[in-house]
Amino acid sequence: MKKQNKPSKNIDKPFTFRGKYLLCIVALIYVLLFVIDSQSALLALQKGSKVLLKILPIFCVVIVCTALINYFLKPKQIAKHLGHDSGAKGWLWALLGGVISHGPMYAWYPLFEDLRRHGMKDALIAVFFASRTIKIPLLPIMIDYFGLTFTIILSCYILIGALIQGALLEMFGTQKET
Amino acid sequence: MEKKPSKQSSPRPSFGKVLQKSSLSFAAMAPLLLGVIGLVGLFQVLVTPTMLASMFRDNPFIDTLIGTLAGAAASGNPVVSYLLGGELLSQGISLYAVTAFILSWVTLGFTQLPAEVEVFGGRFTLYRNILAFVFTILIAILTTITVQVLS
Protein backbone atom coordinates (compact mmCIF):
# COMPACT_ATOMS: atom_id res chain seq x y z
CA MET A 1 0.00 0.00 0.00
CA LYS A 2 1.34 3.38 -0.93
CA LYS A 3 1.76 6.00 1.71
CA GLN A 4 -0.11 9.23 1.14
CA ASN A 5 1.71 12.51 0.99
CA LYS A 6 0.46 14.38 3.97
CA PRO A 7 2.09 17.73 4.38
CA SER A 8 1.88 18.75 7.99
CA LYS A 9 -1.17 20.92 8.69
CA ASN A 10 0.44 22.85 11.46
CA ILE A 11 3.20 24.45 9.45
CA ASP A 12 3.59 27.65 11.49
CA LYS A 13 5.48 26.75 14.61
CA PRO A 14 6.00 29.25 17.41
CA PHE A 15 9.46 30.81 17.48
CA THR A 16 11.75 28.99 19.90
CA PHE A 17 15.51 28.69 19.85
CA ARG A 18 16.68 25.15 19.19
CA GLY A 19 19.91 23.51 20.28
CA LYS A 20 20.30 25.73 23.35
CA TYR A 21 21.54 22.80 25.41
CA LEU A 22 24.04 21.75 22.74
CA LEU A 23 25.40 25.30 22.57
CA CYS A 24 25.67 25.42 26.39
CA ILE A 25 27.51 22.08 26.51
CA VAL A 26 29.92 23.18 23.74
CA ALA A 27 30.50 26.50 25.54
CA LEU A 28 31.22 24.57 28.75
CA ILE A 29 33.75 22.36 26.92
CA TYR A 30 35.46 25.52 25.63
CA VAL A 31 35.62 26.96 29.16
CA LEU A 32 37.08 23.70 30.49
CA LEU A 33 39.58 23.54 27.63
CA PHE A 34 40.50 27.17 28.28
CA VAL A 35 41.31 26.29 31.90
CA ILE A 36 43.34 23.22 30.91
CA ASP A 37 44.98 24.49 27.71
CA SER A 38 44.10 28.07 26.83
CA GLN A 39 46.11 28.03 23.61
CA SER A 40 44.17 25.09 22.17
CA ALA A 41 40.87 26.66 23.27
CA LEU A 42 41.72 29.91 21.50
CA LEU A 43 42.84 28.03 18.40
CA ALA A 44 39.58 26.02 18.39
CA LEU A 45 37.61 29.24 18.76
CA GLN A 46 39.57 30.77 15.89
CA LYS A 47 38.99 27.71 13.68
CA GLY A 48 35.28 27.66 14.53
CA SER A 49 34.98 31.37 13.65
CA LYS A 50 36.71 30.72 10.33
CA VAL A 51 34.26 27.90 9.56
CA LEU A 52 31.34 30.19 10.46
CA LEU A 53 32.62 32.98 8.19
CA LYS A 54 33.16 30.51 5.37
CA ILE A 55 29.67 29.04 5.52
CA LEU A 56 27.77 32.30 6.07
CA PRO A 57 27.16 32.67 2.31
CA ILE A 58 25.81 29.10 2.23
CA PHE A 59 23.43 29.95 5.07
CA CYS A 60 22.20 32.90 2.98
CA VAL A 61 21.70 30.59 -0.02
CA VAL A 62 19.74 28.16 2.18
CA ILE A 63 17.49 30.97 3.52
CA VAL A 64 16.80 32.30 0.01
CA CYS A 65 16.22 28.75 -1.36
CA THR A 66 13.74 28.02 1.45
CA ALA A 67 11.94 31.31 0.77
CA LEU A 68 11.82 30.73 -3.00
CA ILE A 69 10.46 27.19 -2.57
CA ASN A 70 7.83 28.38 -0.10
CA TYR A 71 6.91 31.31 -2.35
CA PHE A 72 6.55 29.42 -5.61
CA LEU A 73 5.48 25.99 -4.42
CA LYS A 74 2.59 25.05 -2.21
CA PRO A 75 3.07 22.19 0.26
CA LYS A 76 0.98 19.94 -2.02
CA GLN A 77 3.30 20.68 -4.95
CA ILE A 78 6.39 19.97 -2.85
CA ALA A 79 4.84 16.68 -1.79
CA LYS A 80 4.08 15.93 -5.45
CA HIS A 81 7.68 16.53 -6.57
CA LEU A 82 9.53 15.18 -3.53
CA GLY A 83 6.93 13.13 -1.68
CA HIS A 84 5.93 9.48 -1.78
CA ASP A 85 4.37 9.71 -5.23
CA SER A 86 7.19 11.73 -6.79
CA GLY A 87 8.55 8.69 -8.67
CA ALA A 88 11.86 8.62 -10.50
CA LYS A 89 11.83 12.41 -10.88
CA GLY A 90 12.05 12.91 -7.12
CA TRP A 91 15.02 10.55 -6.84
CA LEU A 92 16.82 12.30 -9.68
CA TRP A 93 16.20 15.74 -8.14
CA ALA A 94 17.62 14.55 -4.81
CA LEU A 95 20.65 13.02 -6.53
CA LEU A 96 21.32 16.14 -8.60
CA GLY A 97 20.76 18.44 -5.62
CA GLY A 98 23.25 16.47 -3.54
CA VAL A 99 25.91 16.59 -6.26
CA ILE A 100 25.64 20.32 -6.90
CA SER A 101 25.15 21.40 -3.27
CA HIS A 102 28.05 23.05 -1.54
CA GLY A 103 29.23 23.45 2.04
CA PRO A 104 28.87 21.21 5.08
CA MET A 105 25.91 18.89 5.51
CA TYR A 106 24.51 20.68 8.58
CA ALA A 107 24.15 23.94 6.62
CA TRP A 108 21.35 22.24 4.66
CA TYR A 109 19.42 20.95 7.67
CA PRO A 110 17.05 23.97 7.92
CA LEU A 111 16.01 23.64 4.26
CA PHE A 112 15.35 19.91 4.55
CA GLU A 113 13.49 20.29 7.80
CA ASP A 114 11.20 22.71 5.99
CA LEU A 115 10.80 20.46 2.93
CA ARG A 116 10.17 17.44 5.15
CA ARG A 117 7.44 19.32 6.99
CA HIS A 118 5.88 20.06 3.60
CA GLY A 119 5.88 16.40 2.56
CA MET A 120 9.36 15.50 1.31
CA LYS A 121 10.11 11.86 1.98
CA ASP A 122 13.04 10.75 4.13
CA ALA A 123 14.47 8.50 1.43
CA LEU A 124 15.18 11.51 -0.78
CA ILE A 125 16.89 13.34 2.08
CA ALA A 126 19.15 10.30 2.51
CA VAL A 127 19.86 10.27 -1.25
CA PHE A 128 20.76 13.98 -1.12
CA PHE A 129 23.17 13.52 1.79
CA ALA A 130 24.77 10.38 0.33
CA SER A 131 25.39 11.91 -3.10
CA ARG A 132 27.06 14.96 -1.56
CA THR A 133 30.35 13.04 -1.51
CA ILE A 134 30.73 14.03 -5.16
CA LYS A 135 32.00 17.58 -5.15
CA ILE A 136 32.07 18.93 -8.69
CA PRO A 137 34.48 21.84 -7.97
CA LEU A 138 36.87 19.42 -6.25
CA LEU A 139 36.86 16.75 -8.96
CA PRO A 140 40.02 18.11 -10.69
CA ILE A 141 41.88 17.88 -7.35
CA MET A 142 40.64 14.34 -6.81
CA ILE A 143 41.73 13.38 -10.35
CA ASP A 144 45.13 14.94 -9.65
CA TYR A 145 45.58 12.93 -6.45
CA PHE A 146 43.93 9.62 -7.25
CA GLY A 147 43.67 9.48 -11.05
CA LEU A 148 40.82 9.72 -13.55
CA THR A 149 39.85 6.02 -13.42
CA PHE A 150 39.52 6.08 -9.62
CA THR A 151 37.47 9.30 -9.68
CA ILE A 152 35.04 8.04 -12.34
CA ILE A 153 34.56 4.63 -10.68
CA LEU A 154 34.14 6.16 -7.22
CA SER A 155 31.62 8.72 -8.49
CA CYS A 156 29.55 6.00 -10.20
CA TYR A 157 29.49 3.86 -7.06
CA ILE A 158 28.57 6.89 -4.92
CA LEU A 159 25.55 7.63 -7.13
CA ILE A 160 24.40 3.99 -7.17
CA GLY A 161 25.05 3.69 -3.42
CA ALA A 162 23.07 6.86 -2.72
CA LEU A 163 20.01 5.49 -4.52
CA ILE A 164 20.25 2.13 -2.71
CA GLN A 165 20.61 3.89 0.65
CA GLY A 166 17.48 5.90 -0.09
CA ALA A 167 15.57 2.77 -1.10
CA LEU A 168 16.67 0.93 2.06
CA LEU A 169 15.74 3.88 4.27
CA GLU A 170 12.30 3.87 2.66
CA MET A 171 12.00 0.16 3.43
CA PHE A 172 12.88 0.76 7.08
CA GLY A 173 10.08 3.32 7.29
CA THR A 174 11.65 6.22 9.18
CA GLN A 175 8.83 8.51 8.00
CA LYS A 176 6.59 7.42 10.91
CA GLU A 177 8.56 9.63 13.21
CA THR A 178 8.55 13.40 12.66
CA MET B 1 -23.42 32.41 -19.56
CA GLU B 2 -22.95 32.04 -15.88
CA LYS B 3 -19.48 32.15 -14.51
CA LYS B 4 -18.43 29.19 -12.45
CA PRO B 5 -17.58 30.26 -8.93
CA SER B 6 -13.83 29.82 -8.65
CA LYS B 7 -12.37 28.20 -5.57
CA GLN B 8 -11.35 30.84 -3.07
CA SER B 9 -7.72 30.36 -2.15
CA SER B 10 -5.83 32.44 0.37
CA PRO B 11 -3.83 35.25 -1.28
CA ARG B 12 -0.16 34.50 -1.82
CA PRO B 13 2.00 36.34 0.75
CA SER B 14 4.62 38.73 -0.60
CA PHE B 15 8.13 37.41 -1.17
CA GLY B 16 9.40 39.73 1.58
CA LYS B 17 7.07 38.06 4.09
CA VAL B 18 8.14 34.58 2.99
CA LEU B 19 11.81 35.57 3.19
CA GLN B 20 11.24 36.98 6.66
CA LYS B 21 9.60 33.72 7.73
CA SER B 22 12.49 31.66 6.34
CA SER B 23 15.01 33.90 8.09
CA LEU B 24 13.14 33.51 11.37
CA SER B 25 13.01 29.72 11.15
CA PHE B 26 16.73 29.76 10.34
CA ALA B 27 17.41 32.09 13.27
CA ALA B 28 15.60 29.65 15.57
CA MET B 29 18.16 27.05 14.56
CA ALA B 30 21.14 29.37 15.10
CA PRO B 31 22.15 27.98 18.55
CA LEU B 32 22.08 24.45 17.12
CA LEU B 33 24.27 25.39 14.16
CA LEU B 34 26.62 27.45 16.35
CA GLY B 35 26.96 24.44 18.66
CA VAL B 36 27.94 22.23 15.71
CA ILE B 37 30.41 24.84 14.41
CA GLY B 38 31.89 25.06 17.93
CA LEU B 39 32.33 21.27 17.92
CA VAL B 40 33.94 21.43 14.47
CA GLY B 41 36.48 23.96 15.82
CA LEU B 42 37.24 21.70 18.79
CA PHE B 43 37.61 18.59 16.61
CA GLN B 44 39.87 20.43 14.14
CA VAL B 45 42.25 21.26 17.00
CA LEU B 46 41.98 18.08 19.07
CA VAL B 47 41.84 15.56 16.20
CA THR B 48 44.91 16.48 14.19
CA PRO B 49 45.87 15.03 10.77
CA THR B 50 49.00 13.49 12.35
CA MET B 51 46.82 11.75 14.92
CA LEU B 52 44.52 10.43 12.17
CA ALA B 53 47.43 9.20 10.07
CA SER B 54 48.99 7.41 13.05
CA MET B 55 45.82 5.37 13.61
CA PHE B 56 46.35 3.20 10.54
CA ARG B 57 47.90 -0.26 10.81
CA ASP B 58 49.12 -2.16 7.77
CA ASN B 59 46.02 -4.34 7.58
CA PRO B 60 43.65 -3.45 4.70
CA PHE B 61 40.53 -4.74 6.48
CA ILE B 62 41.16 -3.00 9.82
CA ASP B 63 42.44 0.09 8.01
CA THR B 64 39.19 0.37 6.06
CA LEU B 65 37.28 0.43 9.36
CA ILE B 66 39.76 2.89 10.86
CA GLY B 67 39.56 5.03 7.70
CA THR B 68 35.77 5.20 8.00
CA LEU B 69 35.87 6.15 11.71
CA ALA B 70 38.75 8.60 11.21
CA GLY B 71 36.86 10.32 8.39
CA ALA B 72 33.79 10.58 10.61
CA ALA B 73 35.83 12.09 13.45
CA ALA B 74 37.58 14.58 11.19
CA SER B 75 35.96 17.77 10.03
CA GLY B 76 36.76 20.48 7.55
CA ASN B 77 36.99 21.04 3.83
CA PRO B 78 36.98 17.78 1.81
CA VAL B 79 40.14 18.99 0.03
CA VAL B 80 41.99 18.27 3.30
CA SER B 81 40.78 14.65 3.10
CA TYR B 82 42.23 14.38 -0.44
CA LEU B 83 45.58 15.81 0.70
CA LEU B 84 45.66 13.49 3.71
CA GLY B 85 44.49 10.55 1.60
CA GLY B 86 47.29 11.19 -0.90
CA GLU B 87 49.80 11.30 1.97
CA LEU B 88 48.45 8.06 3.43
CA LEU B 89 48.67 6.33 0.04
CA SER B 90 52.31 7.38 -0.34
CA GLN B 91 52.94 5.97 3.16
CA GLY B 92 51.70 2.59 1.94
CA ILE B 93 48.21 2.66 3.45
CA SER B 94 45.77 0.63 1.30
CA LEU B 95 43.45 2.27 -1.23
CA TYR B 96 40.53 0.59 0.60
CA ALA B 97 41.29 2.62 3.74
CA VAL B 98 41.98 5.87 1.92
CA THR B 99 38.76 5.62 -0.12
CA ALA B 100 36.75 4.92 3.04
CA PHE B 101 38.45 7.88 4.70
CA ILE B 102 37.61 10.42 1.98
CA LEU B 103 34.04 9.10 1.70
CA SER B 104 33.21 9.21 5.41
CA TRP B 105 34.79 12.67 5.70
CA VAL B 106 31.70 14.03 3.91
CA THR B 107 28.86 11.60 4.65
CA LEU B 108 29.56 10.83 8.32
CA GLY B 109 30.34 13.24 11.11
CA PHE B 110 30.36 12.92 14.85
CA THR B 111 30.15 16.70 15.21
CA GLN B 112 26.88 17.01 13.31
CA LEU B 113 25.11 14.08 15.03
CA PRO B 114 23.41 16.16 17.78
CA ALA B 115 22.01 18.57 15.19
CA GLU B 116 20.87 15.74 12.91
CA VAL B 117 18.99 14.09 15.79
CA GLU B 118 17.37 17.42 16.74
CA VAL B 119 16.28 18.20 13.17
CA PHE B 120 15.38 14.79 11.72
CA GLY B 121 14.83 12.67 14.82
CA GLY B 122 16.75 9.77 16.32
CA ARG B 123 15.30 7.06 14.08
CA PHE B 124 16.20 8.78 10.81
CA THR B 125 19.67 9.72 12.11
CA LEU B 126 20.38 6.18 13.30
CA TYR B 127 19.31 4.51 10.05
CA ARG B 128 20.99 7.09 7.80
CA ASN B 129 24.29 6.90 9.64
CA ILE B 130 24.31 3.09 9.79
CA LEU B 131 23.59 2.97 6.05
CA ALA B 132 26.25 5.61 5.33
CA PHE B 133 28.77 3.66 7.43
CA VAL B 134 28.05 0.33 5.70
CA PHE B 135 27.99 1.89 2.22
CA THR B 136 31.24 3.78 2.84
CA ILE B 137 32.97 0.44 3.43
CA LEU B 138 31.17 -1.28 0.53
CA ILE B 139 31.95 1.53 -1.94
CA ALA B 140 35.58 1.65 -0.76
CA ILE B 141 35.96 -2.11 -1.37
CA LEU B 142 34.14 -2.10 -4.73
CA THR B 143 36.04 0.96 -6.00
CA THR B 144 39.41 -0.48 -5.08
CA ILE B 145 38.64 -3.89 -6.61
CA THR B 146 37.31 -2.28 -9.82
CA VAL B 147 40.35 0.00 -10.11
CA GLN B 148 42.66 -3.00 -9.58
CA VAL B 149 40.80 -5.08 -12.17
CA LEU B 150 40.88 -2.27 -14.74
CA SER B 151 44.53 -1.51 -14.24
Coordinates of C-alpha atoms in Angstrom, one line a residue:
Chain A
M1 CA 0.0 0.0 0.0
K2 CA 1.3 3.4 -0.9
K3 CA 1.8 6.0 1.7
Q4 CA -0.1 9.2 1.1
N5 CA 1.7 12.5 1.0
K6 CA 0.5 14.4 4.0
P7 CA 2.1 17.7 4.4
S8 CA 1.9 18.8 8.0
K9 CA -1.2 20.9 8.7
N10 CA 0.4 22.8 11.5
I11 CA 3.2 24.5 9.5
D12 CA 3.6 27.7 11.5
K13 CA 5.5 26.8 14.6
P14 CA 6.0 29.3 17.4
F15 CA 9.5 30.8 17.5
T16 CA 11.8 29.0 19.9
F17 CA 15.5 28.7 19.9
R18 CA 16.7 25.1 19.2
G19 CA 19.9 23.5 20.3
K20 CA 20.3 25.7 23.4
Y21 CA 21.5 22.8 25.4
L22 CA 24.0 21.7 22.7
L23 CA 25.4 25.3 22.6
C24 CA 25.7 25.4 26.4
I25 CA 27.5 22.1 26.5
V26 CA 29.9 23.2 23.7
A27 CA 30.5 26.5 25.5
L28 CA 31.2 24.6 28.8
I29 CA 33.7 22.4 26.9
Y30 CA 35.5 25.5 25.6
V31 CA 35.6 27.0 29.2
L32 CA 37.1 23.7 30.5
L33 CA 39.6 23.5 27.6
F34 CA 40.5 27.2 28.3
V35 CA 41.3 26.3 31.9
I36 CA 43.3 23.2 30.9
D37 CA 45.0 24.5 27.7
S38 CA 44.1 28.1 26.8
Q39 CA 46.1 28.0 23.6
S40 CA 44.2 25.1 22.2
A41 CA 40.9 26.7 23.3
L42 CA 41.7 29.9 21.5
L43 CA 42.8 28.0 18.4
A44 CA 39.6 26.0 18.4
L45 CA 37.6 29.2 18.8
Q46 CA 39.6 30.8 15.9
K47 CA 39.0 27.7 13.7
G48 CA 35.3 27.7 14.5
S49 CA 35.0 31.4 13.7
K50 CA 36.7 30.7 10.3
V51 CA 34.3 27.9 9.6
L52 CA 31.3 30.2 10.5
L53 CA 32.6 33.0 8.2
K54 CA 33.2 30.5 5.4
I55 CA 29.7 29.0 5.5
L56 CA 27.8 32.3 6.1
P57 CA 27.2 32.7 2.3
I58 CA 25.8 29.1 2.2
F59 CA 23.4 29.9 5.1
C60 CA 22.2 32.9 3.0
V61 CA 21.7 30.6 0.0
V62 CA 19.7 28.2 2.2
I63 CA 17.5 31.0 3.5
V64 CA 16.8 32.3 0.0
C65 CA 16.2 28.7 -1.4
T66 CA 13.7 28.0 1.4
A67 CA 11.9 31.3 0.8
L68 CA 11.8 30.7 -3.0
I69 CA 10.5 27.2 -2.6
N70 CA 7.8 28.4 -0.1
Y71 CA 6.9 31.3 -2.3
F72 CA 6.6 29.4 -5.6
L73 CA 5.5 26.0 -4.4
K74 CA 2.6 25.1 -2.2
P75 CA 3.1 22.2 0.3
K76 CA 1.0 19.9 -2.0
Q77 CA 3.3 20.7 -4.9
I78 CA 6.4 20.0 -2.8
A79 CA 4.8 16.7 -1.8
K80 CA 4.1 15.9 -5.4
H81 CA 7.7 16.5 -6.6
L82 CA 9.5 15.2 -3.5
G83 CA 6.9 13.1 -1.7
H84 CA 5.9 9.5 -1.8
D85 CA 4.4 9.7 -5.2
S86 CA 7.2 11.7 -6.8
G87 CA 8.5 8.7 -8.7
A88 CA 11.9 8.6 -10.5
K89 CA 11.8 12.4 -10.9
G90 CA 12.1 12.9 -7.1
W91 CA 15.0 10.5 -6.8
L92 CA 16.8 12.3 -9.7
W93 CA 16.2 15.7 -8.1
A94 CA 17.6 14.6 -4.8
L95 CA 20.6 13.0 -6.5
L96 CA 21.3 16.1 -8.6
G97 CA 20.8 18.4 -5.6
G98 CA 23.3 16.5 -3.5
V99 CA 25.9 16.6 -6.3
I100 CA 25.6 20.3 -6.9
S101 CA 25.1 21.4 -3.3
H102 CA 28.1 23.0 -1.5
G103 CA 29.2 23.4 2.0
P104 CA 28.9 21.2 5.1
M105 CA 25.9 18.9 5.5
Y106 CA 24.5 20.7 8.6
A107 CA 24.1 23.9 6.6
W108 CA 21.3 22.2 4.7
Y109 CA 19.4 20.9 7.7
P110 CA 17.0 24.0 7.9
L111 CA 16.0 23.6 4.3
F112 CA 15.4 19.9 4.6
E113 CA 13.5 20.3 7.8
D114 CA 11.2 22.7 6.0
L115 CA 10.8 20.5 2.9
R116 CA 10.2 17.4 5.1
R117 CA 7.4 19.3 7.0
H118 CA 5.9 20.1 3.6
G119 CA 5.9 16.4 2.6
M120 CA 9.4 15.5 1.3
K121 CA 10.1 11.9 2.0
D122 CA 13.0 10.8 4.1
A123 CA 14.5 8.5 1.4
L124 CA 15.2 11.5 -0.8
I125 CA 16.9 13.3 2.1
A126 CA 19.1 10.3 2.5
V127 CA 19.9 10.3 -1.2
F128 CA 20.8 14.0 -1.1
F129 CA 23.2 13.5 1.8
A130 CA 24.8 10.4 0.3
S131 CA 25.4 11.9 -3.1
R132 CA 27.1 15.0 -1.6
T133 CA 30.4 13.0 -1.5
I134 CA 30.7 14.0 -5.2
K135 CA 32.0 17.6 -5.1
I136 CA 32.1 18.9 -8.7
P137 CA 34.5 21.8 -8.0
L138 CA 36.9 19.4 -6.2
L139 CA 36.9 16.7 -9.0
P140 CA 40.0 18.1 -10.7
I141 CA 41.9 17.9 -7.4
M142 CA 40.6 14.3 -6.8
I143 CA 41.7 13.4 -10.3
D144 CA 45.1 14.9 -9.7
Y145 CA 45.6 12.9 -6.4
F146 CA 43.9 9.6 -7.3
G147 CA 43.7 9.5 -11.1
L148 CA 40.8 9.7 -13.5
T149 CA 39.9 6.0 -13.4
F150 CA 39.5 6.1 -9.6
T151 CA 37.5 9.3 -9.7
I152 CA 35.0 8.0 -12.3
I153 CA 34.6 4.6 -10.7
L154 CA 34.1 6.2 -7.2
S155 CA 31.6 8.7 -8.5
C156 CA 29.6 6.0 -10.2
Y157 CA 29.5 3.9 -7.1
I158 CA 28.6 6.9 -4.9
L159 CA 25.5 7.6 -7.1
I160 CA 24.4 4.0 -7.2
G161 CA 25.0 3.7 -3.4
A162 CA 23.1 6.9 -2.7
L163 CA 20.0 5.5 -4.5
I164 CA 20.3 2.1 -2.7
Q165 CA 20.6 3.9 0.7
G166 CA 17.5 5.9 -0.1
A167 CA 15.6 2.8 -1.1
L168 CA 16.7 0.9 2.1
L169 CA 15.7 3.9 4.3
E170 CA 12.3 3.9 2.7
M171 CA 12.0 0.2 3.4
F172 CA 12.9 0.8 7.1
G173 CA 10.1 3.3 7.3
T174 CA 11.6 6.2 9.2
Q175 CA 8.8 8.5 8.0
K176 CA 6.6 7.4 10.9
E177 CA 8.6 9.6 13.2
T178 CA 8.6 13.4 12.7
Chain B
M1 CA -23.4 32.4 -19.6
E2 CA -22.9 32.0 -15.9
K3 CA -19.5 32.1 -14.5
K4 CA -18.4 29.2 -12.5
P5 CA -17.6 30.3 -8.9
S6 CA -13.8 29.8 -8.6
K7 CA -12.4 28.2 -5.6
Q8 CA -11.4 30.8 -3.1
S9 CA -7.7 30.4 -2.1
S10 CA -5.8 32.4 0.4
P11 CA -3.8 35.2 -1.3
R12 CA -0.2 34.5 -1.8
P13 CA 2.0 36.3 0.7
S14 CA 4.6 38.7 -0.6
F15 CA 8.1 37.4 -1.2
G16 CA 9.4 39.7 1.6
K17 CA 7.1 38.1 4.1
V18 CA 8.1 34.6 3.0
L19 CA 11.8 35.6 3.2
Q20 CA 11.2 37.0 6.7
K21 CA 9.6 33.7 7.7
S22 CA 12.5 31.7 6.3
S23 CA 15.0 33.9 8.1
L24 CA 13.1 33.5 11.4
S25 CA 13.0 29.7 11.2
F26 CA 16.7 29.8 10.3
A27 CA 17.4 32.1 13.3
A28 CA 15.6 29.7 15.6
M29 CA 18.2 27.0 14.6
A30 CA 21.1 29.4 15.1
P31 CA 22.1 28.0 18.6
L32 CA 22.1 24.4 17.1
L33 CA 24.3 25.4 14.2
L34 CA 26.6 27.4 16.3
G35 CA 27.0 24.4 18.7
V36 CA 27.9 22.2 15.7
I37 CA 30.4 24.8 14.4
G38 CA 31.9 25.1 17.9
L39 CA 32.3 21.3 17.9
V40 CA 33.9 21.4 14.5
G41 CA 36.5 24.0 15.8
L42 CA 37.2 21.7 18.8
F43 CA 37.6 18.6 16.6
Q44 CA 39.9 20.4 14.1
V45 CA 42.3 21.3 17.0
L46 CA 42.0 18.1 19.1
V47 CA 41.8 15.6 16.2
T48 CA 44.9 16.5 14.2
P49 CA 45.9 15.0 10.8
T50 CA 49.0 13.5 12.3
M51 CA 46.8 11.8 14.9
L52 CA 44.5 10.4 12.2
A53 CA 47.4 9.2 10.1
S54 CA 49.0 7.4 13.1
M55 CA 45.8 5.4 13.6
F56 CA 46.4 3.2 10.5
R57 CA 47.9 -0.3 10.8
D58 CA 49.1 -2.2 7.8
N59 CA 46.0 -4.3 7.6
P60 CA 43.7 -3.5 4.7
F61 CA 40.5 -4.7 6.5
I62 CA 41.2 -3.0 9.8
D63 CA 42.4 0.1 8.0
T64 CA 39.2 0.4 6.1
L65 CA 37.3 0.4 9.4
I66 CA 39.8 2.9 10.9
G67 CA 39.6 5.0 7.7
T68 CA 35.8 5.2 8.0
L69 CA 35.9 6.1 11.7
A70 CA 38.7 8.6 11.2
G71 CA 36.9 10.3 8.4
A72 CA 33.8 10.6 10.6
A73 CA 35.8 12.1 13.5
A74 CA 37.6 14.6 11.2
S75 CA 36.0 17.8 10.0
G76 CA 36.8 20.5 7.6
N77 CA 37.0 21.0 3.8
P78 CA 37.0 17.8 1.8
V79 CA 40.1 19.0 0.0
V80 CA 42.0 18.3 3.3
S81 CA 40.8 14.7 3.1
Y82 CA 42.2 14.4 -0.4
L83 CA 45.6 15.8 0.7
L84 CA 45.7 13.5 3.7
G85 CA 44.5 10.6 1.6
G86 CA 47.3 11.2 -0.9
E87 CA 49.8 11.3 2.0
L88 CA 48.4 8.1 3.4
L89 CA 48.7 6.3 0.0
S90 CA 52.3 7.4 -0.3
Q91 CA 52.9 6.0 3.2
G92 CA 51.7 2.6 1.9
I93 CA 48.2 2.7 3.5
S94 CA 45.8 0.6 1.3
L95 CA 43.5 2.3 -1.2
Y96 CA 40.5 0.6 0.6
A97 CA 41.3 2.6 3.7
V98 CA 42.0 5.9 1.9
T99 CA 38.8 5.6 -0.1
A100 CA 36.8 4.9 3.0
F101 CA 38.5 7.9 4.7
I102 CA 37.6 10.4 2.0
L103 CA 34.0 9.1 1.7
S104 CA 33.2 9.2 5.4
W105 CA 34.8 12.7 5.7
V106 CA 31.7 14.0 3.9
T107 CA 28.9 11.6 4.7
L108 CA 29.6 10.8 8.3
G109 CA 30.3 13.2 11.1
F110 CA 30.4 12.9 14.9
T111 CA 30.2 16.7 15.2
Q112 CA 26.9 17.0 13.3
L113 CA 25.1 14.1 15.0
P114 CA 23.4 16.2 17.8
A115 CA 22.0 18.6 15.2
E116 CA 20.9 15.7 12.9
V117 CA 19.0 14.1 15.8
E118 CA 17.4 17.4 16.7
V119 CA 16.3 18.2 13.2
F120 CA 15.4 14.8 11.7
G121 CA 14.8 12.7 14.8
G122 CA 16.7 9.8 16.3
R123 CA 15.3 7.1 14.1
F124 CA 16.2 8.8 10.8
T125 CA 19.7 9.7 12.1
L126 CA 20.4 6.2 13.3
Y127 CA 19.3 4.5 10.0
R128 CA 21.0 7.1 7.8
N129 CA 24.3 6.9 9.6
I130 CA 24.3 3.1 9.8
L131 CA 23.6 3.0 6.1
A132 CA 26.2 5.6 5.3
F133 CA 28.8 3.7 7.4
V134 CA 28.0 0.3 5.7
F135 CA 28.0 1.9 2.2
T136 CA 31.2 3.8 2.8
I137 CA 33.0 0.4 3.4
L138 CA 31.2 -1.3 0.5
I139 CA 32.0 1.5 -1.9
A140 CA 35.6 1.6 -0.8
I141 CA 36.0 -2.1 -1.4
L142 CA 34.1 -2.1 -4.7
T143 CA 36.0 1.0 -6.0
T144 CA 39.4 -0.5 -5.1
I145 CA 38.6 -3.9 -6.6
T146 CA 37.3 -2.3 -9.8
V147 CA 40.4 0.0 -10.1
Q148 CA 42.7 -3.0 -9.6
V149 CA 40.8 -5.1 -12.2
L150 CA 40.9 -2.3 -14.7
S151 CA 44.5 -1.5 -14.2

